[in-house]
Amino acid sequence: MPSGPFRRFMYGIKSPETKRKYVKRLELFLNFSKFDGQTTEEKCNDFLKFAKEKGTEVTTDLILNYMSYQITRANNKEISNSTIRNYYKPIKLLCDMNNITFNSKVVTKGFPYGSESSNDRIPTREEILEMLKYPDRRLKAITLTMLSSGIRVG
C-alpha cells in the first residue's frame, strides 16, 4: 500500500492523462491555500496535517473558499461552468484516499450547472447546396451521408 497522502492520491487514479490533469489542478488548490512545501508531496503532507488539526468544518471552509474562487472565474467567463467540477474532483480524491472528512454537499451545492446542449445546428439549404457544388465525388458522398444520418463533425 502506498504511504503518504500524495502517493495514496496517485494510487487512486488509473489513467495517465487523468493523473497529469489531477496533479496540476491539485497543485493549484494547494498553492491557492498557501500550504508549505517545495513539492506537491510536501504540500499534501501539510494539507493532511492541517485537516486533521483543524477538523471538518475548517477544512470544508477552506475547500469552499477555493471553489468560490473557481465559480467567480466562471462568472467572469475565464472558465466554463462545467469545468468547475474538474477543479473539485482532485481535492475530493485526495481527501477520500486519506480519510479526510469535509462536507462535500455544502461545497457542491453552489456549483452552477453546465451547458447540457452543444452549439450544433442543422445546415441551411443554401449551405448544403454550396457544399455539394465541389466536383469531388467523395465529398458529395460524405456530405450526403452526414446529412441523412445526423453525424456531427466533432
mmCIF file of N, CA and C in Angstrom, residues 1-13 41 44-45 94 97-98:
data_model
loop_
_atom_site.group_PDB
_atom_site.id
_atom_site.type_symbol
_atom_site.label_atom_id
_atom_site.label_comp_id
_atom_site.label_asym_id
_atom_site.label_seq_id
_atom_site.Cartn_x
_atom_site.Cartn_y
_atom_site.Cartn_z
ATOM 1 N N MET A 1 0.851 -1.196 0.000
ATOM 2 C CA MET A 1 0.000 0.000 0.000
ATOM 3 C C MET A 1 0.885 1.244 0.000
ATOM 4 N N PRO A 2 0.578 2.229 -0.849
ATOM 5 C CA PRO A 2 1.374 3.456 -0.881
ATOM 6 C C PRO A 2 1.300 4.208 0.439
ATOM 7 N N SER A 3 2.411 4.813 0.814
ATOM 8 C CA SER A 3 2.410 5.605 2.042
ATOM 9 C C SER A 3 2.496 7.084 1.682
ATOM 10 N N GLY A 4 1.965 7.907 2.540
ATOM 11 C CA GLY A 4 1.951 9.349 2.298
ATOM 12 C C GLY A 4 0.710 9.753 1.546
ATOM 13 N N PRO A 5 0.198 10.941 1.846
ATOM 14 C CA PRO A 5 -1.050 11.389 1.228
ATOM 15 C C PRO A 5 -0.986 11.515 -0.294
ATOM 16 N N PHE A 6 0.131 12.014 -0.812
ATOM 17 C CA PHE A 6 0.231 12.189 -2.265
ATOM 18 C C PHE A 6 0.300 10.846 -2.973
ATOM 19 N N ARG A 7 1.008 9.898 -2.414
ATOM 20 C CA ARG A 7 1.099 8.572 -3.032
ATOM 21 C C ARG A 7 -0.244 7.857 -3.014
ATOM 22 N N ARG A 8 -0.995 8.040 -1.936
ATOM 23 C CA ARG A 8 -2.343 7.461 -1.891
ATOM 24 C C ARG A 8 -3.224 8.109 -2.961
ATOM 25 N N PHE A 9 -3.092 9.410 -3.119
ATOM 26 C CA PHE A 9 -3.826 10.150 -4.145
ATOM 27 C C PHE A 9 -3.507 9.586 -5.530
ATOM 28 N N MET A 10 -2.238 9.409 -5.824
ATOM 29 C CA MET A 10 -1.808 8.881 -7.119
ATOM 30 C C MET A 10 -2.282 7.444 -7.325
ATOM 31 N N TYR A 11 -2.339 6.694 -6.254
ATOM 32 C CA TYR A 11 -2.794 5.304 -6.312
ATOM 33 C C TYR A 11 -4.257 5.232 -6.758
ATOM 34 N N GLY A 12 -5.041 6.235 -6.448
ATOM 35 C CA GLY A 12 -6.463 6.256 -6.765
ATOM 36 C C GLY A 12 -6.791 6.644 -8.194
ATOM 37 N N ILE A 13 -5.778 6.930 -9.009
ATOM 38 C CA ILE A 13 -6.013 7.365 -10.389
ATOM 39 C C ILE A 13 -5.441 6.324 -11.342
ATOM 40 N N GLU A 41 4.081 16.809 -3.041
ATOM 41 C CA GLU A 41 4.024 15.810 -1.971
ATOM 42 C C GLU A 41 4.133 16.469 -0.593
ATOM 43 N N CYS A 44 0.937 18.333 0.151
ATOM 44 C CA CYS A 44 -0.128 17.392 0.539
ATOM 45 C C CYS A 44 0.029 16.975 1.996
ATOM 46 N N ASN A 45 1.265 16.745 2.412
ATOM 47 C CA ASN A 45 1.518 16.401 3.819
ATOM 48 C C ASN A 45 1.056 17.538 4.733
ATOM 49 N N LEU A 94 -8.161 13.335 -3.102
ATOM 50 C CA LEU A 94 -7.114 13.423 -2.084
ATOM 51 C C LEU A 94 -7.709 13.194 -0.697
ATOM 52 N N MET A 97 -8.954 9.455 -0.318
ATOM 53 C CA MET A 97 -7.862 8.479 -0.224
ATOM 54 C C MET A 97 -7.090 8.590 1.092
ATOM 55 N N ASN A 98 -7.253 9.704 1.796
ATOM 56 C CA ASN A 98 -6.520 9.921 3.041
ATOM 57 C C ASN A 98 -7.431 10.076 4.265
#
